[in-house]
Structure formats: structure tokens, C-alpha cells
Short mmCIF file of C-alpha atoms in Angstrom, two decimals:
data_model
loop_
_atom_site.label_atom_id
_atom_site.label_comp_id
_atom_site.label_asym_id
_atom_site.label_seq_id
_atom_site.Cartn_x
_atom_site.Cartn_y
_atom_site.Cartn_z
CA UNK L 21 -34.84 -7.38 16.58
CA UNK L 22 -37.87 -5.81 18.39
CA UNK L 23 -38.79 -6.58 21.98
CA UNK L 24 -41.97 -8.40 20.86
CA UNK L 25 -39.98 -10.53 18.44
CA UNK L 26 -37.49 -11.39 21.19
CA UNK L 27 -40.24 -12.42 23.60
CA UNK L 28 -41.73 -14.66 20.92
CA UNK L 29 -38.46 -16.64 20.62
CA UNK L 30 -37.82 -19.65 22.82
CA UNK L 31 -35.53 -18.98 25.79
CA UNK L 32 -32.95 -21.37 24.31
CA UNK L 33 -32.79 -19.35 21.04
CA UNK L 34 -32.32 -16.07 22.93
CA UNK L 35 -29.50 -17.67 24.88
CA UNK L 36 -27.84 -18.89 21.66
CA UNK L 37 -28.11 -15.39 20.13
CA UNK L 38 -26.41 -13.84 23.15
CA UNK L 39 -23.71 -16.50 23.09
CA UNK L 40 -23.15 -15.86 19.38
CA UNK L 41 -22.68 -12.13 19.96
CA UNK L 42 -20.31 -12.76 22.86
CA UNK L 43 -18.25 -15.18 20.73
CA UNK L 44 -18.23 -12.72 17.82
CA UNK L 45 -17.01 -9.94 20.10
CA UNK L 46 -14.40 -12.25 21.62
CA UNK L 47 -13.20 -13.25 18.14
CA UNK L 48 -12.80 -9.56 17.23
CA UNK L 49 -10.76 -8.96 20.37
CA UNK L 50 -8.56 -12.01 19.68
CA UNK L 51 -8.04 -10.79 16.11
CA UNK L 52 -6.95 -7.38 17.42
CA UNK L 53 -4.54 -8.99 19.88
CA UNK L 54 -3.09 -11.25 17.16
CA UNK L 55 -2.71 -8.27 14.83
CA UNK L 56 -0.87 -6.33 17.55
CA UNK L 57 1.26 -9.38 18.37
CA UNK L 58 2.09 -9.76 14.66
CA UNK L 59 3.31 -6.17 14.55
CA UNK L 60 5.44 -6.73 17.65
CA UNK L 61 6.83 -9.99 16.22
CA UNK L 62 7.59 -8.20 12.94
CA UNK L 63 9.47 -5.49 14.86
CA UNK L 64 11.42 -8.12 16.79
CA UNK L 65 12.18 -9.97 13.53
CA UNK L 66 13.26 -6.72 11.86
CA UNK L 67 15.53 -5.83 14.79
CA UNK L 68 17.03 -9.33 14.79
CA UNK L 69 17.48 -9.13 11.01
CA UNK L 70 19.27 -5.78 11.27
CA UNK L 71 21.53 -7.02 14.08
CA UNK L 72 22.36 -10.21 12.16
CA UNK L 73 22.90 -8.22 8.97
CA UNK L 74 25.28 -5.93 10.87
CA UNK L 75 27.27 -8.92 12.12
CA UNK L 76 27.42 -10.60 8.70
CA UNK L 77 28.31 -7.29 7.05
CA UNK L 78 31.22 -6.86 9.44
CA UNK L 79 32.46 -10.34 8.51
CA UNK L 80 32.40 -9.49 4.80
CA UNK L 81 34.18 -6.20 5.44
CA UNK L 82 36.97 -7.84 7.42
CA UNK L 83 37.40 -10.48 4.75
CA UNK L 84 38.11 -7.76 2.20
CA UNK L 85 40.27 -5.34 4.17
CA UNK L 86 43.25 -6.15 1.97
CA UNK L 87 41.46 -4.72 -1.09
CA UNK L 88 42.44 -1.10 -0.39
CA UNK L 89 43.16 1.94 -2.51
CA UNK L 90 46.81 1.57 -3.46
CA UNK L 91 47.69 4.24 -6.03
CA UNK L 92 49.12 7.58 -4.91
CA UNK L 93 46.35 9.43 -6.73
CA UNK L 94 43.59 7.82 -4.68
CA UNK L 95 45.45 8.18 -1.41
CA UNK L 96 44.91 11.94 -1.77
CA UNK L 97 41.21 11.75 -2.60
CA UNK L 98 38.73 13.04 -0.01
CA UNK L 99 36.34 10.07 -0.19
CA UNK L 100 33.86 11.74 2.18
CA UNK L 101 33.17 14.39 -0.44
CA UNK L 102 31.31 11.84 -2.60
CA UNK L 103 27.81 10.31 -2.27
CA UNK L 104 26.63 12.99 0.15
CA UNK L 105 22.96 12.07 -0.07
CA UNK L 106 22.05 13.97 3.09
CA UNK L 107 22.98 17.13 1.17
CA UNK L 108 21.56 15.94 -2.14
CA UNK L 109 19.18 18.19 -4.05
CA UNK L 110 15.44 17.50 -4.22
CA UNK L 111 15.86 16.00 -7.70
CA UNK L 112 17.97 13.15 -6.28
CA UNK L 113 15.70 12.51 -3.29
CA UNK L 114 12.56 12.48 -5.43
CA UNK L 115 14.23 10.07 -7.83
CA UNK L 116 14.90 7.52 -5.07
CA UNK L 117 11.40 7.85 -3.64
CA UNK L 118 9.99 6.89 -7.02
CA UNK L 119 12.54 4.14 -7.65
CA UNK L 120 11.98 2.49 -4.27
CA UNK L 121 8.21 2.58 -4.65
CA UNK L 122 8.12 1.07 -8.14
CA UNK L 123 10.91 -1.55 -8.25
CA UNK L 124 8.74 -4.60 -7.46
CA UNK L 125 9.21 -8.29 -8.18
CA UNK L 126 6.38 -8.16 -10.72
CA UNK L 127 7.98 -5.27 -12.58
CA UNK L 128 11.40 -6.94 -12.59
CA UNK L 129 10.04 -10.18 -14.03
CA UNK L 130 8.29 -8.27 -16.83
CA UNK L 131 11.43 -6.20 -17.56
CA UNK L 132 13.48 -9.36 -18.04
CA UNK L 133 10.83 -10.87 -20.31
CA UNK L 134 10.86 -7.68 -22.39
CA UNK L 135 14.65 -7.77 -22.64
CA UNK L 136 14.66 -11.33 -23.96
CA UNK L 137 11.79 -10.85 -26.42
CA UNK L 138 12.39 -7.37 -27.83
CA UNK L 139 15.03 -5.93 -30.15
CA UNK L 140 15.55 -2.24 -29.42
CA UNK L 141 18.31 -0.98 -31.71
CA UNK L 142 21.53 -1.99 -33.42
CA UNK L 143 24.61 0.23 -33.32
CA UNK L 144 28.30 0.27 -32.45
CA UNK L 145 29.43 0.82 -28.88
CA UNK L 146 30.80 4.27 -29.77
CA UNK L 147 27.50 5.26 -31.40
CA UNK L 148 25.81 4.16 -28.19
CA UNK L 149 28.08 6.42 -26.16
CA UNK L 150 27.27 9.37 -28.41
CA UNK L 151 23.53 8.69 -28.09
CA UNK L 152 23.88 8.40 -24.31
CA UNK L 153 25.40 11.87 -24.16
CA UNK L 154 21.90 13.37 -24.17
CA UNK L 155 21.08 11.94 -20.71
CA UNK L 156 21.52 13.71 -17.37
CA UNK L 157 21.39 11.17 -14.52
CA UNK L 158 18.85 12.37 -11.92
CA UNK L 159 20.19 9.96 -9.29
CA UNK L 160 23.81 11.18 -9.21
CA UNK L 161 24.69 13.84 -6.60
CA UNK L 162 28.35 14.01 -7.64
CA UNK L 163 28.41 15.25 -11.24
CA UNK L 164 26.55 17.38 -13.76
CA UNK L 165 28.82 16.35 -16.65
CA UNK L 166 27.60 14.41 -19.68
CA UNK L 167 27.65 10.64 -19.75
CA UNK L 168 30.49 10.43 -22.29
CA UNK L 169 32.58 12.79 -20.15
CA UNK L 170 32.13 10.51 -17.14
CA UNK L 171 32.88 7.43 -19.27
CA UNK L 172 36.17 8.91 -20.48
CA UNK L 173 37.12 10.17 -17.00
CA UNK L 174 36.68 6.66 -15.61
CA UNK L 175 38.48 4.92 -18.49
CA UNK L 176 41.39 7.37 -18.45
CA UNK L 177 41.85 7.00 -14.69
CA UNK L 178 42.06 3.23 -15.14
CA UNK L 179 44.42 3.62 -18.11
CA UNK L 180 46.66 6.03 -16.18
CA UNK L 181 47.16 3.36 -13.50
CA UNK L 182 48.29 0.82 -16.10
CA UNK L 183 45.35 -1.53 -15.60
CA UNK L 184 44.60 -4.22 -18.25
CA UNK L 185 42.96 -3.18 -21.50
CA UNK L 186 39.71 -5.00 -20.68
CA UNK L 187 39.58 -3.06 -17.39
CA UNK L 188 39.96 0.22 -19.31
CA UNK L 189 37.08 -0.76 -21.57
CA UNK L 190 34.84 -1.45 -18.57
CA UNK L 191 35.52 2.12 -17.48
CA UNK L 192 34.31 3.34 -20.85
CA UNK L 193 31.14 1.23 -21.14
CA UNK L 194 30.04 0.58 -17.54
CA UNK L 195 27.15 3.06 -17.84
CA UNK L 196 26.28 2.31 -21.46
CA UNK L 197 23.18 0.44 -20.27
CA UNK L 198 21.61 3.83 -19.58
CA UNK L 199 20.58 3.63 -23.23
CA UNK L 200 17.52 1.95 -21.75
CA UNK L 201 16.20 5.44 -21.10
CA UNK L 202 15.77 5.96 -24.85
CA UNK L 203 14.13 2.59 -25.44
CA UNK L 204 11.44 1.10 -23.19
CA UNK L 205 12.02 2.66 -19.78
CA UNK L 206 9.22 4.08 -17.63
CA UNK L 207 11.32 7.08 -16.66
CA UNK L 208 14.71 7.17 -14.95
CA UNK L 209 13.71 5.05 -11.95
CA UNK L 210 14.18 1.80 -13.92
CA UNK L 211 17.43 2.91 -15.55
CA UNK L 212 19.77 4.67 -13.10
CA UNK L 213 20.48 4.81 -9.36
CA UNK L 214 21.78 2.34 -6.79
CA UNK L 215 20.59 -1.23 -7.24
CA UNK L 216 19.31 -3.72 -4.65
CA UNK L 217 17.70 -7.19 -4.52
CA UNK L 218 13.94 -7.51 -4.94
CA UNK L 219 12.10 -10.53 -3.60
CA UNK L 220 13.53 -10.32 -0.08
CA UNK L 221 13.63 -7.80 2.76
CA UNK L 222 14.95 -4.38 1.79
CA UNK L 223 18.12 -3.65 3.72
CA UNK L 224 18.42 -0.59 5.96
CA UNK L 225 21.79 -0.05 4.27
CA UNK L 226 20.14 1.01 1.01
CA UNK L 227 20.08 4.77 0.54
CA UNK L 228 16.81 6.40 1.77
CA UNK L 229 15.43 3.07 3.11
CA UNK L 230 12.24 4.59 4.54
CA UNK L 231 10.89 5.19 1.04
CA UNK L 232 10.46 1.42 0.54
CA UNK L 233 7.32 1.60 2.67
CA UNK L 234 5.45 2.69 -0.45
CA UNK L 235 6.60 -0.39 -2.35
CA UNK L 236 3.79 -3.03 -2.62
CA UNK L 237 6.34 -5.78 -1.82
CA UNK L 238 7.24 -4.17 1.52
CA UNK L 239 4.38 -5.90 3.38
CA UNK L 240 4.13 -8.99 1.17
CA UNK L 241 4.97 -12.04 3.34
CA UNK L 242 6.54 -13.77 0.32
CA UNK L 243 9.09 -11.01 -0.09
CA UNK L 244 9.62 -9.21 3.23
CA UNK L 245 11.65 -11.81 5.11
CA UNK L 246 15.43 -12.07 5.28
CA UNK L 247 15.73 -14.62 2.46
CA UNK L 248 12.36 -14.06 0.76
CA UNK L 249 12.27 -16.14 -2.43
CA UNK L 250 15.98 -17.01 -2.13
CA UNK L 251 18.05 -19.27 0.12
CA UNK L 252 21.17 -18.89 2.23
CA UNK L 253 24.35 -18.47 0.16
CA UNK L 254 22.40 -19.12 -3.06
CA UNK L 255 24.75 -16.80 -4.99
CA UNK L 256 24.02 -13.39 -6.50
CA UNK L 257 23.62 -14.97 -9.95
CA UNK L 258 20.33 -16.36 -8.64
CA UNK L 259 19.22 -13.06 -7.10
CA UNK L 260 17.03 -10.61 -9.01
CA UNK L 261 18.58 -7.15 -8.67
CA UNK L 262 16.45 -4.10 -9.38
CA UNK L 263 16.24 -3.63 -13.14
CA UNK L 264 18.36 -0.87 -14.59
CA UNK L 265 21.43 -0.03 -16.64
CA UNK L 266 23.73 -2.42 -14.73
CA UNK L 267 21.67 -5.53 -15.31
CA UNK L 268 20.79 -4.56 -18.87
CA UNK L 269 24.39 -3.84 -19.95
CA UNK L 270 25.61 -7.00 -18.21
CA UNK L 271 23.35 -9.11 -20.42
CA UNK L 272 24.32 -7.16 -23.55
CA UNK L 273 28.05 -7.54 -22.81
CA UNK L 274 27.71 -11.20 -21.87
CA UNK L 275 26.02 -11.88 -25.21
CA UNK L 276 28.16 -9.68 -27.47
CA UNK L 277 31.66 -9.39 -25.96
CA UNK L 278 34.64 -11.54 -24.99
CA UNK L 279 35.19 -9.67 -21.71
CA UNK L 280 36.32 -11.80 -18.71
CA UNK L 281 33.99 -12.67 -15.83
CA UNK L 282 35.57 -9.98 -13.63
CA UNK L 283 34.62 -7.34 -16.19
CA UNK L 284 31.05 -8.63 -16.37
CA UNK L 285 30.80 -8.49 -12.57
CA UNK L 286 32.06 -4.89 -12.56
CA UNK L 287 29.34 -3.95 -15.05
CA UNK L 288 26.59 -5.87 -13.26
CA UNK L 289 27.29 -4.81 -9.68
CA UNK L 290 28.91 -1.37 -9.87
CA UNK L 291 25.68 0.34 -8.69
CA UNK L 292 25.02 -2.31 -6.01
CA UNK L 293 26.39 0.00 -3.30
CA UNK L 294 24.53 -1.71 -0.42
CA UNK L 295 26.67 -4.77 -1.18
CA UNK L 296 30.11 -3.55 -2.23
CA UNK L 297 30.24 -0.48 0.04
CA UNK L 298 27.85 -1.18 2.93
CA UNK L 299 28.43 -4.97 3.08
CA UNK L 300 24.72 -5.84 3.08
CA UNK L 301 23.29 -9.12 1.76
CA UNK L 302 26.40 -11.13 2.64
CA UNK L 303 24.13 -14.07 3.49
CA UNK L 304 23.15 -14.41 -0.18
CA UNK L 305 26.76 -14.62 -1.42
CA UNK L 306 28.52 -17.80 -2.54
CA UNK L 307 32.28 -18.34 -2.92
CA UNK L 308 32.29 -16.96 -6.48
CA UNK L 309 30.72 -13.72 -5.27
CA UNK L 310 33.55 -13.19 -2.79
CA UNK L 311 36.03 -13.15 -5.64
CA UNK L 312 33.82 -10.90 -7.77
CA UNK L 313 33.45 -8.48 -4.85
CA UNK L 314 37.18 -7.82 -5.02
CA UNK L 315 36.89 -6.98 -8.72
CA UNK L 316 33.88 -4.70 -8.19
CA UNK L 317 35.61 -2.82 -5.37
CA UNK L 318 38.71 -2.42 -7.53
CA UNK L 319 36.55 -0.81 -10.20
CA UNK L 320 34.43 1.29 -7.85
CA UNK L 321 37.19 3.68 -6.86
CA UNK L 322 37.66 4.65 -10.51
CA UNK L 323 33.93 5.00 -11.16
CA UNK L 324 33.25 7.13 -8.09
CA UNK L 325 36.39 9.17 -7.50
CA UNK L 326 37.06 10.09 -11.13
CA UNK L 327 34.05 12.45 -11.06
CA UNK L 328 35.90 15.75 -11.34
CA UNK L 329 35.46 18.86 -13.48
CA UNK L 330 38.20 17.93 -15.96
CA UNK L 331 36.93 17.13 -19.46
CA UNK L 332 38.91 15.26 -22.10
CA UNK L 333 39.12 15.95 -25.82
CA UNK L 334 36.74 13.30 -27.16
CA UNK L 335 38.01 13.33 -30.74
CA UNK L 336 41.61 12.99 -29.56
CA UNK L 337 40.84 9.89 -27.47
CA UNK L 338 38.36 8.30 -29.89
CA UNK L 339 40.89 6.30 -32.03
CA UNK L 340 42.40 4.61 -28.96
CA UNK L 341 39.02 3.57 -27.55
CA UNK L 342 37.60 2.54 -30.92
CA UNK L 343 40.48 0.04 -31.18
CA UNK L 344 39.78 -1.14 -27.64
CA UNK L 345 36.08 -1.61 -28.38
CA UNK L 346 36.78 -3.66 -31.52
CA UNK L 347 39.16 -5.90 -29.54
CA UNK L 348 36.50 -7.02 -27.08
CA UNK L 349 33.33 -6.55 -29.17
CA UNK L 350 34.44 -8.34 -32.36
CA UNK L 351 30.98 -8.14 -33.93
CA UNK L 352 31.27 -4.31 -33.96
CA UNK L 353 27.51 -3.78 -34.45
CA UNK L 354 25.74 -4.64 -31.20
CA UNK L 355 22.09 -5.53 -30.66
CA UNK L 356 20.85 -3.39 -27.80
#
């Protein structure tokens, strides 16, 4: 406004204009202070969340101390030689950066809708294993072997220890959900890798947690609190885990097999390392989950520590596992 224009205004109007500018400036300053306070409060909340998570994780760990490795074979395993992500190659690190940025609530809802409304392929379990053999898992730092080699290593380790037949079958098919890669996946980030809940705060116990900052849900107030869209002890059945081969194969097996609930839990949660190895998200568990955790941990040692260079003769073992498959998948031809 020019000087002449200002002088032509009544003194009262000039005073009101000045007051308006002062109030506007004051409002800006208050907004800046509130924004800074919000950041500080968020840091305090995050620190409190991490401390509380640490305490609750310790409680879960102590509750399951009796579920230890018991066989002589696993007593001699160097467990520290596995899951060395600090030493992982760039391929593994880049995979998790992409996975953590793209596994959002919106994507997970759409993936589940697609699963329920689409028919991908029909084949036997063994045909699925043969098809899966073409995939190299970019998220795994422990093995370069084919998928069927890993499946047989796991199943044979379980069989060697005299575990139930259904348990042996889980060893064979636990990664069969990676068939998603050949159907409607967006890459490998929505098929393989460790799983974690979406819709609530990402735990610091997830591998490479800093990469979640690129996830749109990271700053969303609906999803970035301790419970997010869930409630205390709601049960993992009500929690949406990041979509991938675990969740996919769990639903396929639940629909098409007569496997017991322990087997289904092993399939669904075997990549949920923040839970069964790092004891995160204990506050979402119900009593049923505590029992399933024991089953998942019993399976995990076979899944992880069977990753060695030894390869089995596939054709020699095929008749035994074909019989096992038919026992628990009576329909034989499965809708994937």
C-alpha cells in the first residue's frame, strides 16, 4: 500500500491493519513452536515406545526360554554365522530399502483383495516346487542354492530328527508361496524377505529400520503410533503382516490342506523375525499366539540352520515327499 493510500485511511483502519499483521506474525511463530514441540513430543513418544517395547520383548523372551535347541546336531551349529546383514551384499540391502518403502497399508489391502478375487494357476504342490526352482531370493544373505534345494534341506533336517510327518511337509512347502513372483507380484519386495506388521509403528527391531522413513505410512498419524489401527493384545490373526510368500501360502494351505494349526502358524510367521527372534510386538499377542510362537521357533531352527552347501538327489527323495503331499493335500491339484 502506498504512503498516500495509507494517509487516506482512517487512523482506526491503519491501527487494525497493524494489529492484523502483528497477529499474523504471532500465529506463524506459535505454529513454528507447536511444530517444534510436536517433533520433541514425537521423539519422547518414540523413546518411550522403544523402552516399553524392550521391556515387553524381554518378558516374551523369558516366557519362552524353555523352547531351546535340543538336538545334538543344532548344539554344534554356529548360529552367529547366519543372518549377518551387516555384511550382506548390496543386493540384499537394496532389496530391503525397496521393501520397507513400498509395504504400505494401502498396498496390503489391495493385495488381499487381489488374492480373494483372482485365480492365478492350478497345479500340484510338487509342480509348484519345480516352478519355484527358477527363483533366486534377493533377500537371503545365507544361501545361493535353488528354492527346491532349500526346501529339501529343511524337510530332511526335520525328518532326520524324527519330527511328525506334517512337520516334515511344512519344511518342504514353507517357501512355496514365493510362486507369487511368477503371478502378480510387483518385484521381489512383495514376495520375499522378513515380514512385519503394517498399520502401526515400525519396530526398531526390524532389519534396516531406518529405511522405513521413505514409507508413506511412517509419518501418517493413523499408523505411526504403538497400536496404530490395532488394540492391545488383539491377537496376530487380526494384524495385517506385510504381504508376501508367508501370508499367501498360509491362505492357500488353510484352504486346501488338512494341516494342523501349528503347521499353519509355521508357514504364516516363519519370516516374522522381529517377533519370533527379536521379541517385538509382544503387546499385540493374545494367548493363542504364545502357543503358536513355540511352534514357529521350533520350526525356525530347521529353516535357518539347514542352509548348507549339501544338495540332495531330488529324484531319489521325490516318491517319499509325493506321498507326504497327498496325505495332507488330498485334493492333489491346488488353486494358487
